[in-house]
Short mmCIF file of C-alpha atoms and ligand atoms in Angstrom, two decimals:
data_model
loop_
_atom_site.label_atom_id
_atom_site.label_comp_id
_atom_site.label_asym_id
_atom_site.label_seq_id
_atom_site.Cartn_x
_atom_site.Cartn_y
_atom_site.Cartn_z
CA MET A 1 -53.46 24.55 -13.57
CA ALA A 2 -54.21 24.75 -9.87
CA GLY A 3 -54.31 21.56 -7.83
CA ALA A 4 -57.11 20.89 -5.37
CA ARG A 5 -57.44 18.89 -2.15
CA LEU A 6 -59.97 18.14 0.55
CA LYS A 7 -58.96 19.54 3.92
CA CYS A 8 -60.52 19.19 7.38
CA ILE A 9 -61.77 22.56 8.68
CA HIS A 10 -60.79 21.91 12.31
CA PRO A 11 -57.62 23.87 13.20
CA ASP A 12 -56.26 21.09 15.44
CA CYS A 13 -56.75 18.44 12.80
CA SER A 14 -56.35 19.80 9.24
CA LEU A 15 -56.17 16.29 7.76
CA GLU A 16 -56.03 16.25 3.98
CA TYR A 17 -57.47 13.92 1.37
CA SER A 18 -57.29 13.54 -2.36
CA VAL A 19 -59.89 15.46 -4.35
CA ASP A 20 -61.08 12.25 -5.98
CA SER A 21 -62.04 10.70 -2.65
CA VAL A 22 -65.39 10.98 -0.88
CA ALA A 23 -63.90 12.22 2.41
CA PHE A 24 -66.72 14.67 3.11
CA ARG A 25 -65.66 14.30 6.75
CA CYS A 26 -62.19 13.57 8.08
CA GLU A 27 -61.62 10.37 10.06
CA LYS A 28 -62.31 12.32 13.28
CA GLY A 29 -65.70 13.34 11.94
CA HIS A 30 -65.04 17.02 11.12
CA PRO A 31 -66.31 18.51 7.85
CA THR A 32 -63.88 19.05 4.99
CA ASP A 33 -63.47 21.84 2.44
CA VAL A 34 -62.23 21.76 -1.12
CA ILE A 35 -59.10 23.90 -1.17
CA TYR A 36 -56.98 25.07 -4.06
CA ASP A 37 -53.20 25.38 -4.31
CA ARG A 38 -53.10 28.65 -6.14
CA ALA A 39 -55.05 31.91 -6.04
CA PRO A 40 -56.88 32.52 -9.32
CA SER A 41 -55.77 35.74 -11.04
CA THR A 42 -58.13 38.72 -10.76
CA GLY A 43 -57.71 38.99 -14.53
CA LEU A 44 -60.34 36.25 -14.71
CA LYS A 45 -62.99 38.90 -13.95
CA GLU A 46 -62.56 39.99 -17.57
CA THR A 47 -62.76 36.39 -18.76
CA PHE A 48 -66.05 35.93 -16.90
CA TYR A 49 -67.50 39.05 -18.50
CA ALA A 50 -66.29 37.94 -21.92
CA ARG A 51 -67.89 34.51 -21.48
CA GLN A 52 -71.29 36.20 -21.20
CA ASN A 53 -71.00 36.39 -24.96
CA HIS A 54 -71.02 32.62 -24.96
CA ARG A 55 -70.64 31.90 -28.67
CA GLY A 56 -72.58 28.67 -28.29
CA ASN A 57 -70.31 27.21 -25.62
CA ILE A 58 -72.73 25.69 -23.10
CA PHE A 59 -70.24 26.05 -20.25
CA ASN A 60 -70.31 29.81 -20.80
CA VAL A 61 -74.11 29.85 -21.09
CA SER A 62 -74.20 28.23 -17.63
CA GLY A 63 -74.15 30.70 -14.73
CA VAL A 64 -72.26 28.03 -12.78
CA TRP A 65 -69.59 26.84 -15.20
CA ARG A 66 -68.91 30.36 -16.51
CA PHE A 67 -66.97 30.74 -13.22
CA ARG A 68 -65.33 27.30 -13.51
CA ASP A 69 -61.81 28.58 -12.83
CA LEU A 70 -62.81 29.38 -9.22
CA PHE A 71 -63.69 25.77 -8.37
CA ASN A 72 -61.59 23.77 -10.73
CA PHE A 73 -61.49 20.61 -8.63
CA CYS A 74 -61.59 18.50 -11.80
CA GLN A 75 -58.28 20.13 -12.70
CA VAL A 76 -59.12 20.48 -16.37
CA ASP A 77 -57.78 23.17 -18.66
CA THR A 78 -60.84 25.43 -18.44
CA GLU A 79 -60.36 26.82 -21.95
CA ASP A 80 -60.35 23.35 -23.48
CA ILE A 81 -64.04 22.78 -24.15
CA ASP A 82 -63.62 19.09 -24.93
CA ALA A 83 -61.90 18.56 -21.58
CA CYS A 84 -64.74 20.46 -19.87
CA ALA A 85 -67.38 18.45 -21.72
CA ILE A 86 -65.90 15.15 -20.56
CA ARG A 87 -65.98 16.27 -16.92
CA PHE A 88 -68.68 18.83 -16.20
CA VAL A 89 -72.32 17.96 -15.51
CA SER A 90 -74.69 20.55 -16.90
CA LEU A 91 -78.33 20.64 -17.99
CA ASP A 92 -77.26 22.09 -21.32
CA GLY A 93 -76.01 25.26 -19.65
CA SER A 94 -79.31 26.13 -17.97
CA GLU A 95 -78.15 26.11 -14.32
CA GLY A 96 -77.58 29.60 -12.92
CA ARG A 97 -78.54 31.17 -16.21
CA GLN A 98 -81.56 33.34 -15.43
CA THR A 99 -80.96 34.05 -11.81
CA GLY A 100 -79.69 37.59 -11.56
CA PRO A 101 -80.25 40.26 -8.93
CA TYR A 102 -83.20 42.57 -9.64
CA HIS A 103 -84.47 45.77 -8.06
CA MET A 104 -88.07 45.09 -7.06
CA LYS A 105 -89.71 48.39 -6.22
CA GLN A 106 -92.62 47.15 -4.15
CA ALA A 107 -90.48 44.64 -2.31
CA SER A 108 -87.97 47.37 -1.53
CA GLU A 109 -90.71 49.65 -0.15
CA PHE A 110 -92.03 46.74 1.93
CA ALA A 111 -88.54 46.26 3.38
CA GLY A 112 -88.23 49.98 4.13
CA MET A 113 -85.07 50.33 2.02
CA ASP A 114 -84.13 53.44 0.06
CA GLU A 115 -84.83 53.16 -3.65
CA GLY A 116 -82.11 51.42 -5.63
CA CYS A 117 -80.34 49.96 -2.59
CA MET A 118 -81.83 46.46 -2.53
CA TRP A 119 -81.65 43.63 -5.04
CA LEU A 120 -83.40 40.27 -4.87
CA GLN A 121 -81.70 37.43 -6.70
CA THR A 122 -84.12 34.98 -8.30
CA GLU A 123 -82.49 31.60 -7.71
CA GLY A 124 -85.91 30.02 -8.19
CA TYR A 125 -85.47 30.63 -11.91
CA ASN A 126 -83.03 27.75 -12.11
CA PRO A 127 -84.10 24.78 -14.26
CA SER A 128 -85.49 22.72 -11.39
CA GLY A 129 -86.86 25.84 -9.69
CA SER A 130 -84.39 26.42 -6.86
CA PHE A 131 -80.83 27.45 -5.99
CA LYS A 132 -79.94 23.78 -5.51
CA ASP A 133 -79.04 23.41 -9.20
CA ASN A 134 -75.91 25.54 -8.67
CA GLY A 135 -74.38 23.07 -6.26
CA MET A 136 -75.95 19.96 -7.73
CA ALA A 137 -74.13 20.54 -11.05
CA THR A 138 -70.79 20.40 -9.23
CA ALA A 139 -71.75 17.60 -6.81
CA VAL A 140 -72.92 15.34 -9.63
CA THR A 141 -69.76 16.25 -11.55
CA HIS A 142 -67.78 14.92 -8.59
CA ALA A 143 -70.06 11.87 -8.35
CA ARG A 144 -69.15 11.03 -11.93
CA MET A 145 -65.50 11.78 -11.24
CA VAL A 146 -65.44 9.05 -8.56
CA GLY A 147 -67.45 6.64 -10.71
CA ALA A 148 -70.68 6.74 -8.69
CA LYS A 149 -73.73 5.15 -10.33
CA ARG A 150 -76.33 6.17 -7.75
CA ILE A 151 -76.78 9.48 -6.00
CA VAL A 152 -78.65 9.78 -2.71
CA CYS A 153 -80.15 12.69 -0.82
CA ALA A 154 -82.58 13.63 1.90
CA SER A 155 -84.79 16.54 1.11
CA THR A 156 -87.51 18.96 2.04
CA GLY A 157 -88.23 18.90 -1.70
CA ASN A 158 -85.95 21.13 -3.71
CA THR A 159 -82.79 19.06 -3.32
CA SER A 160 -84.68 15.99 -4.51
CA ALA A 161 -86.03 17.85 -7.56
CA SER A 162 -82.55 19.04 -8.48
CA ALA A 163 -80.82 15.71 -7.84
CA GLY A 164 -83.53 13.88 -9.78
CA MET A 165 -83.19 16.26 -12.70
CA PHE A 166 -79.41 15.92 -13.07
CA ALA A 167 -79.51 12.16 -12.42
CA ALA A 168 -82.10 11.74 -15.18
CA ASN A 169 -79.99 13.74 -17.60
CA GLU A 170 -76.86 11.78 -16.72
CA GLY A 171 -78.54 8.36 -16.74
CA MET A 172 -77.75 7.80 -13.06
CA ASP A 173 -79.97 6.31 -10.37
CA CYS A 174 -81.25 8.64 -7.67
CA ASP A 175 -82.73 7.82 -4.25
CA VAL A 176 -84.48 10.62 -2.39
CA TYR A 177 -85.40 10.36 1.28
CA ILE A 178 -88.29 12.57 2.24
CA PRO A 179 -90.19 13.23 5.45
CA ALA A 180 -93.48 11.58 4.51
CA GLY A 181 -96.33 14.03 3.97
CA GLN A 182 -94.21 17.12 4.67
CA ILE A 183 -93.02 18.31 1.29
CA ALA A 184 -94.74 20.60 -1.20
CA PRO A 185 -96.66 18.69 -3.90
CA GLY A 186 -94.87 20.52 -6.73
CA LYS A 187 -91.50 19.31 -5.42
CA LEU A 188 -92.63 15.74 -4.89
CA SER A 189 -94.08 15.55 -8.37
CA GLN A 190 -90.76 16.70 -9.86
CA ALA A 191 -88.86 13.90 -8.13
CA TYR A 192 -91.37 11.35 -9.46
CA GLN A 193 -91.33 12.85 -12.91
CA PHE A 194 -87.53 12.73 -13.13
CA GLY A 195 -87.65 9.02 -12.30
CA ALA A 196 -86.13 9.20 -8.81
CA GLN A 197 -86.79 6.48 -6.27
CA ILE A 198 -88.74 8.08 -3.41
CA VAL A 199 -87.97 6.68 0.04
CA GLU A 200 -90.47 7.89 2.63
CA VAL A 201 -89.26 8.30 6.19
CA ASP A 202 -91.66 8.56 9.12
CA GLY A 203 -90.24 11.62 10.80
CA ASN A 204 -88.93 15.01 9.81
CA PHE A 205 -86.10 16.14 7.52
CA ASP A 206 -83.47 15.57 10.21
CA ASP A 207 -84.59 11.92 10.50
CA ALA A 208 -84.60 11.54 6.71
CA LEU A 209 -81.06 12.93 6.50
CA SER A 210 -79.63 10.55 9.10
CA GLN A 211 -81.36 7.62 7.41
CA SER A 212 -80.10 8.59 3.96
CA LEU A 213 -76.52 9.13 5.17
CA HIS A 214 -76.59 5.74 6.83
CA ASP A 215 -78.03 3.98 3.79
CA ALA A 216 -75.65 5.73 1.38
CA GLN A 217 -72.67 4.67 3.44
CA THR A 218 -73.75 1.08 3.87
CA GLY A 219 -75.24 0.69 0.41
CA GLY A 220 -72.59 2.43 -1.69
CA GLY A 221 -74.59 5.52 -2.71
CA TYR A 222 -73.07 8.94 -3.29
CA THR A 223 -74.55 11.67 -1.04
CA VAL A 224 -75.46 14.95 -2.73
CA ASN A 225 -76.75 16.88 0.30
CA SER A 226 -74.84 20.00 1.25
CA VAL A 227 -72.65 18.01 3.68
CA ASN A 228 -70.91 17.24 0.39
CA PRO A 229 -68.20 19.92 -0.03
CA PHE A 230 -68.53 19.77 -3.82
CA ARG A 231 -72.12 21.04 -3.48
CA ILE A 232 -70.74 24.01 -1.57
CA GLU A 233 -68.33 24.76 -4.44
CA GLY A 234 -71.11 25.19 -7.02
CA GLN A 235 -73.24 27.27 -4.67
CA LYS A 236 -70.42 29.80 -4.47
CA THR A 237 -71.66 31.00 -7.85
CA ILE A 238 -74.72 32.59 -6.17
CA PRO A 239 -72.59 35.34 -4.59
CA TYR A 240 -70.31 35.37 -7.68
CA ARG A 241 -73.24 36.34 -9.90
CA ALA A 242 -74.36 39.01 -7.44
CA LEU A 243 -70.84 40.42 -7.14
CA GLU A 244 -70.19 40.36 -10.85
CA TYR A 245 -73.45 42.23 -11.43
CA LEU A 246 -72.30 44.83 -8.89
CA GLU A 247 -68.95 45.05 -10.71
CA TRP A 248 -67.22 43.31 -7.80
CA GLU A 249 -68.05 46.20 -5.44
CA ALA A 250 -69.19 44.16 -2.47
CA PRO A 251 -72.63 45.04 -1.06
CA ASP A 252 -73.04 45.64 2.67
CA TRP A 253 -75.26 42.60 3.21
CA ILE A 254 -76.16 39.27 1.64
CA VAL A 255 -79.32 37.80 3.17
CA TYR A 256 -80.37 34.13 3.01
CA PRO A 257 -83.10 32.01 4.50
CA GLY A 258 -81.40 29.46 6.78
CA GLY A 259 -82.16 25.74 6.80
CA ALA A 260 -79.32 23.22 6.68
CA LEU A 261 -76.94 26.19 6.17
CA GLY A 262 -75.41 24.99 2.91
CA ASN A 263 -75.97 28.42 1.38
CA THR A 264 -74.55 30.25 4.37
CA SER A 265 -71.49 28.00 4.27
CA SER A 266 -70.90 28.41 0.56
CA CYS A 267 -71.37 32.17 0.65
CA GLY A 268 -68.92 32.37 3.55
CA LYS A 269 -66.35 30.25 1.73
CA ALA A 270 -66.75 32.26 -1.47
CA LEU A 271 -66.20 35.51 0.43
CA MET A 272 -63.23 34.16 2.41
CA GLU A 273 -61.56 33.07 -0.80
CA LEU A 274 -62.35 36.20 -2.81
CA TYR A 275 -61.04 38.38 0.00
CA GLU A 276 -57.88 36.32 0.40
CA TRP A 277 -57.32 36.31 -3.36
CA GLY A 278 -57.71 40.11 -3.50
CA TRP A 279 -60.86 39.97 -5.64
CA ILE A 280 -62.95 42.05 -3.20
CA LYS A 281 -61.78 44.81 -0.85
CA LYS A 282 -64.70 44.65 1.54
CA VAL A 283 -66.52 41.67 3.04
CA PRO A 284 -70.32 41.83 2.95
CA ARG A 285 -72.06 40.75 6.16
CA ILE A 286 -74.23 37.65 5.92
CA ALA A 287 -77.65 37.70 7.54
CA VAL A 288 -79.29 34.31 8.03
CA ILE A 289 -83.03 34.26 8.54
CA ASN A 290 -84.66 31.32 10.31
CA ALA A 291 -88.36 30.62 10.57
CA GLU A 292 -89.58 31.29 14.11
CA GLY A 293 -90.69 27.67 14.30
CA ALA A 294 -87.32 26.27 13.09
CA SER A 295 -84.87 28.57 14.81
CA THR A 296 -81.98 26.33 15.87
CA LEU A 297 -79.24 28.61 14.56
CA SER A 298 -80.88 31.76 15.86
CA ASP A 299 -81.48 30.25 19.29
CA MET A 300 -77.89 29.11 19.69
CA TYR A 301 -76.15 32.02 17.95
CA ASN A 302 -78.15 34.60 19.86
CA GLY A 303 -77.68 32.75 23.15
CA ARG A 304 -81.36 32.11 23.82
CA TYR A 305 -80.65 29.27 26.24
CA GLY A 306 -77.14 30.04 27.46
CA ALA A 307 -73.79 31.08 26.07
CA PRO A 308 -73.97 32.24 22.43
CA LEU A 309 -72.55 29.65 20.05
CA ARG A 310 -69.56 30.95 18.10
CA TRP A 311 -66.94 29.70 15.62
CA ASN A 312 -64.22 30.48 18.14
CA GLY A 313 -61.32 30.00 15.75
CA GLY A 314 -62.69 26.61 14.74
CA ARG A 315 -62.94 25.29 18.31
CA VAL A 316 -66.73 25.40 18.52
CA ASP A 317 -68.24 24.50 21.90
CA THR A 318 -70.15 21.48 20.61
CA GLY A 319 -71.51 20.90 24.12
CA ILE A 320 -73.92 23.79 23.46
CA ILE A 321 -75.13 22.04 20.31
CA ASP A 322 -75.53 18.66 22.05
CA GLU A 323 -77.47 20.26 24.87
CA TYR A 324 -79.76 22.09 22.44
CA TYR A 325 -80.41 18.92 20.45
CA GLY A 326 -81.24 17.13 23.68
CA ARG A 327 -84.15 19.49 24.32
CA ASP A 328 -87.74 18.56 23.51
CA GLY A 329 -89.44 20.02 20.49
CA ARG A 330 -89.46 19.55 16.75
CA PRO A 331 -89.26 22.25 14.10
CA ALA A 332 -92.67 23.47 12.90
CA THR A 333 -93.26 26.06 10.17
CA GLY A 334 -95.44 26.34 7.08
CA ALA A 335 -92.21 27.06 5.17
CA THR A 336 -91.49 23.35 4.84
CA ALA A 337 -88.27 23.95 2.87
CA ILE A 338 -86.60 25.27 6.02
CA GLN A 339 -88.37 23.12 8.57
CA ILE A 340 -85.05 21.80 9.83
CA GLY A 341 -84.02 21.29 13.45
CA ARG A 342 -80.43 20.14 13.05
CA PRO A 343 -78.60 22.19 10.42
CA ALA A 344 -76.02 19.76 9.03
CA ASN A 345 -73.60 22.55 8.09
CA ILE A 346 -73.69 24.35 11.40
CA LEU A 347 -69.90 24.48 11.79
CA LYS A 348 -69.23 25.95 8.36
CA GLY A 349 -72.22 28.24 8.92
CA LEU A 350 -70.66 29.58 12.12
CA ARG A 351 -67.39 30.10 10.28
CA ALA A 352 -69.22 32.16 7.65
CA LEU A 353 -70.93 34.29 10.31
CA ASP A 354 -67.64 34.83 12.09
CA PHE A 355 -65.72 35.83 8.96
CA THR A 356 -68.40 38.24 7.78
CA GLY A 357 -69.61 39.69 11.09
CA GLY A 358 -72.93 38.04 10.38
CA VAL A 359 -76.26 38.19 12.17
CA VAL A 360 -79.10 35.71 12.61
CA ALA A 361 -82.76 36.64 12.97
CA THR A 362 -86.14 34.93 12.84
CA VAL A 363 -89.39 35.76 11.06
CA SER A 364 -92.91 34.43 11.53
CA ASP A 365 -94.88 32.41 8.99
CA ALA A 366 -97.18 35.40 8.42
CA GLU A 367 -94.19 37.65 7.65
CA MET A 368 -92.81 35.11 5.15
CA LEU A 369 -96.18 34.86 3.41
CA ASP A 370 -96.47 38.64 3.14
CA ALA A 371 -92.95 38.86 1.73
CA MET A 372 -93.62 36.03 -0.73
CA SER A 373 -96.74 37.86 -1.85
CA VAL A 374 -95.11 41.25 -2.32
CA VAL A 375 -92.40 39.65 -4.46
CA GLY A 376 -95.26 38.43 -6.65
CA LEU A 377 -96.50 42.01 -7.05
CA ASN A 378 -93.22 42.78 -8.83
CA GLY A 379 -93.90 40.07 -11.40
CA PHE A 380 -91.54 37.49 -9.90
CA ASP A 381 -92.47 34.52 -7.84
CA CYS A 382 -90.85 32.75 -4.97
CA GLU A 383 -91.78 30.20 -2.36
CA MET A 384 -92.63 30.84 1.26
CA ALA A 385 -89.17 29.95 2.61
CA SER A 386 -87.61 32.45 0.20
CA GLY A 387 -89.93 35.07 1.64
CA ALA A 388 -87.77 34.76 4.77
CA ALA A 389 -84.95 36.68 3.02
CA LEU A 390 -87.16 39.71 2.29
CA ALA A 391 -89.05 39.51 5.58
CA GLY A 392 -85.67 39.30 7.32
CA ILE A 393 -84.35 42.40 5.56
CA ARG A 394 -87.48 44.26 6.66
CA LYS A 395 -87.03 43.16 10.23
CA LEU A 396 -83.34 44.08 10.32
CA VAL A 397 -84.06 47.50 8.80
CA ARG A 398 -86.70 48.09 11.44
CA ASP A 399 -84.39 47.23 14.31
CA GLY A 400 -81.60 49.39 12.90
CA THR A 401 -79.17 46.54 12.05
CA ILE A 402 -79.44 47.22 8.31
CA MET A 403 -79.42 50.90 7.31
CA ARG A 404 -82.00 52.04 4.75
CA ASP A 405 -79.22 53.14 2.41
CA ASP A 406 -77.03 50.03 2.82
CA ARG A 407 -76.59 47.96 -0.33
CA VAL A 408 -78.37 44.68 0.25
CA VAL A 409 -78.73 41.51 -1.83
CA GLY A 410 -81.45 39.11 -0.70
CA ILE A 411 -81.53 35.60 -2.14
CA LEU A 412 -84.90 34.28 -3.28
CA THR A 413 -83.96 30.64 -3.04
CA GLY A 414 -86.85 28.90 -4.75
CA ARG A 415 -89.85 29.29 -6.98
CA GLN A 416 -93.45 28.69 -5.89
CA LYS A 417 -94.13 24.94 -5.90
CA ASP A 418 -97.05 24.95 -3.48
CA PRO A 419 -99.61 26.99 -5.41
CA MET A 420 -102.41 26.44 -2.91
CA LEU A 421 -100.47 28.58 -0.45
CA SER A 422 -100.97 31.65 -2.65
CA VAL A 423 -104.59 30.75 -3.36
CA GLU A 424 -105.31 30.45 0.36
CA TYR A 425 -103.39 33.66 1.12
CA HIS A 426 -105.38 35.69 -1.40
CA ASN A 427 -108.71 34.24 -0.34
CA ASN A 428 -108.27 35.59 3.16
CA PRO A 429 -108.97 39.34 3.10
CA ALA A 430 -107.21 39.72 6.45
CA ASN A 431 -103.85 39.17 4.77
CA ARG A 432 -101.92 42.36 4.05
CA PHE A 433 -101.51 41.88 0.28
CA ALA A 434 -104.59 39.71 -0.25
CA HIS A 435 -106.45 40.26 -3.51
CA PRO A 436 -109.56 38.11 -2.99
CA PRO A 437 -111.64 36.89 -5.93
CA LYS A 438 -114.89 38.63 -6.92
CA ASN A 439 -117.99 36.50 -7.18
CA ARG A 440 -120.47 37.37 -9.94
CA GLY A 441 -123.02 34.73 -9.01
CA LYS A 442 -124.52 32.49 -11.68
CA GLY A 443 -123.75 34.87 -14.55
N1 LIG B 1 -84.79 27.97 0.64
C1 LIG B 1 -85.27 26.91 -0.03
C2 LIG B 1 -86.27 27.17 -1.11
C3 LIG B 1 -84.83 25.61 0.26
O1 LIG B 1 -85.31 24.59 -0.44
C4 LIG B 1 -83.88 25.42 1.28
C5 LIG B 1 -83.39 24.10 1.64
C6 LIG B 1 -83.41 26.55 1.96
C7 LIG B 1 -83.87 27.81 1.62
C8 LIG B 1 -82.39 26.45 3.03
O2 LIG B 1 -81.12 26.43 2.49
O3 LIG B 1 -80.22 24.44 3.63
O4 LIG B 1 -78.74 25.98 2.38
O5 LIG B 1 -79.78 26.70 4.52
N2 LIG B 1 -83.86 23.04 1.18
C9 LIG B 1 -83.28 21.72 1.37
C10 LIG B 1 -83.95 20.70 0.48
C11 LIG B 1 -83.09 21.31 2.75
O6 LIG B 1 -83.93 19.52 0.81
O7 LIG B 1 -84.47 21.06 -0.56
P1 LIG B 1 -79.87 25.86 3.30
#
């Protein structure tokens, strides 16, 4: 059984901590990773396939825990179901269960891709309606491992829905800090319904996150935002499911909307590990798509105001970040899920871009809405922020970064939880995919 540790990601520091501590940052303030002593055998690919015939074992039904050997920080014998049941948090196996990659013909035409080359992975079909459930299952598992009674998060909506859902199922308390008046009604209602304590913050998501981190630290709460490295571990299953579906033949691109960069970080870590362990021969490039109105990563990575920000072997020029954060201006986009000005995982995000030869682009609100709507025409739904992945693929195909015959997986991160957005979109005939209502008068 492989051992696991927490290790600082800074090359000049590399401090280590026990896996049952909450050292999400080292004492110098750098982020930590969960690392494993031994490389898992590639023979596990067969085990993962075999587990798809779950035989009633809920950890095999789960699209997260089916891959448990690749993030075995609980250090249980993964074949011993009783040992798994004592440790793992799961909503009866529903996390990551119906979230595969699909060809969507109309979406693919919209993106300008050749037929059969693009897949969109429906992470919105998770039990709480977003990709967050992948990482929340593992984060709450760790919370239980360290004896936490109350989990805490800041959220633009989906994190709070996911945290509330698992907390309710585990009988834990859950505090969610939200930017007052700025989250989609469907997300807010989930948090209430799951019994979470809403804490409104006058400000934006970045303000809510600093407040929640402060309160968790001083008040003994356990943080489940993606600054928690155990969240990152569970989110690795998003690329695992895509890769397994593609028979471990890595695609050319994996495309995500970018907010706090938890997804970018976890995809990067998953790919670094799989490559090092000899599970994949080629590394897909990550493309991160920001909203034009919340473009921190794009601005800095693409050098909009000076030297481009890079990982630089782990010695990131944080002066560039401080200077950027000192500028005026707050993030503003209709895609509230990614209305984030200070991506908390920027360092791990840069590492992921560096390892994969990644790119960062921006798309407008109108482009996201069109992409969201064309996904709907394939019989799937997603929220506006998820539309960034498809709109981003389209943009990168148009500028020649992505080739039409590249193999591309775009991640649809969340399901529609702001239904009035679609109603408004379709009632405006000027919108590209609008299908306005007919009026038959009094009838
Ligand atoms: N897509 C959706 C639907 C999201 O809810 C989020 C983040 C993102 C993309 C961005 O992902 O942070 O990993 O880069 N939502 C967070 C929340 C911030 O609180 O629900 P990221």
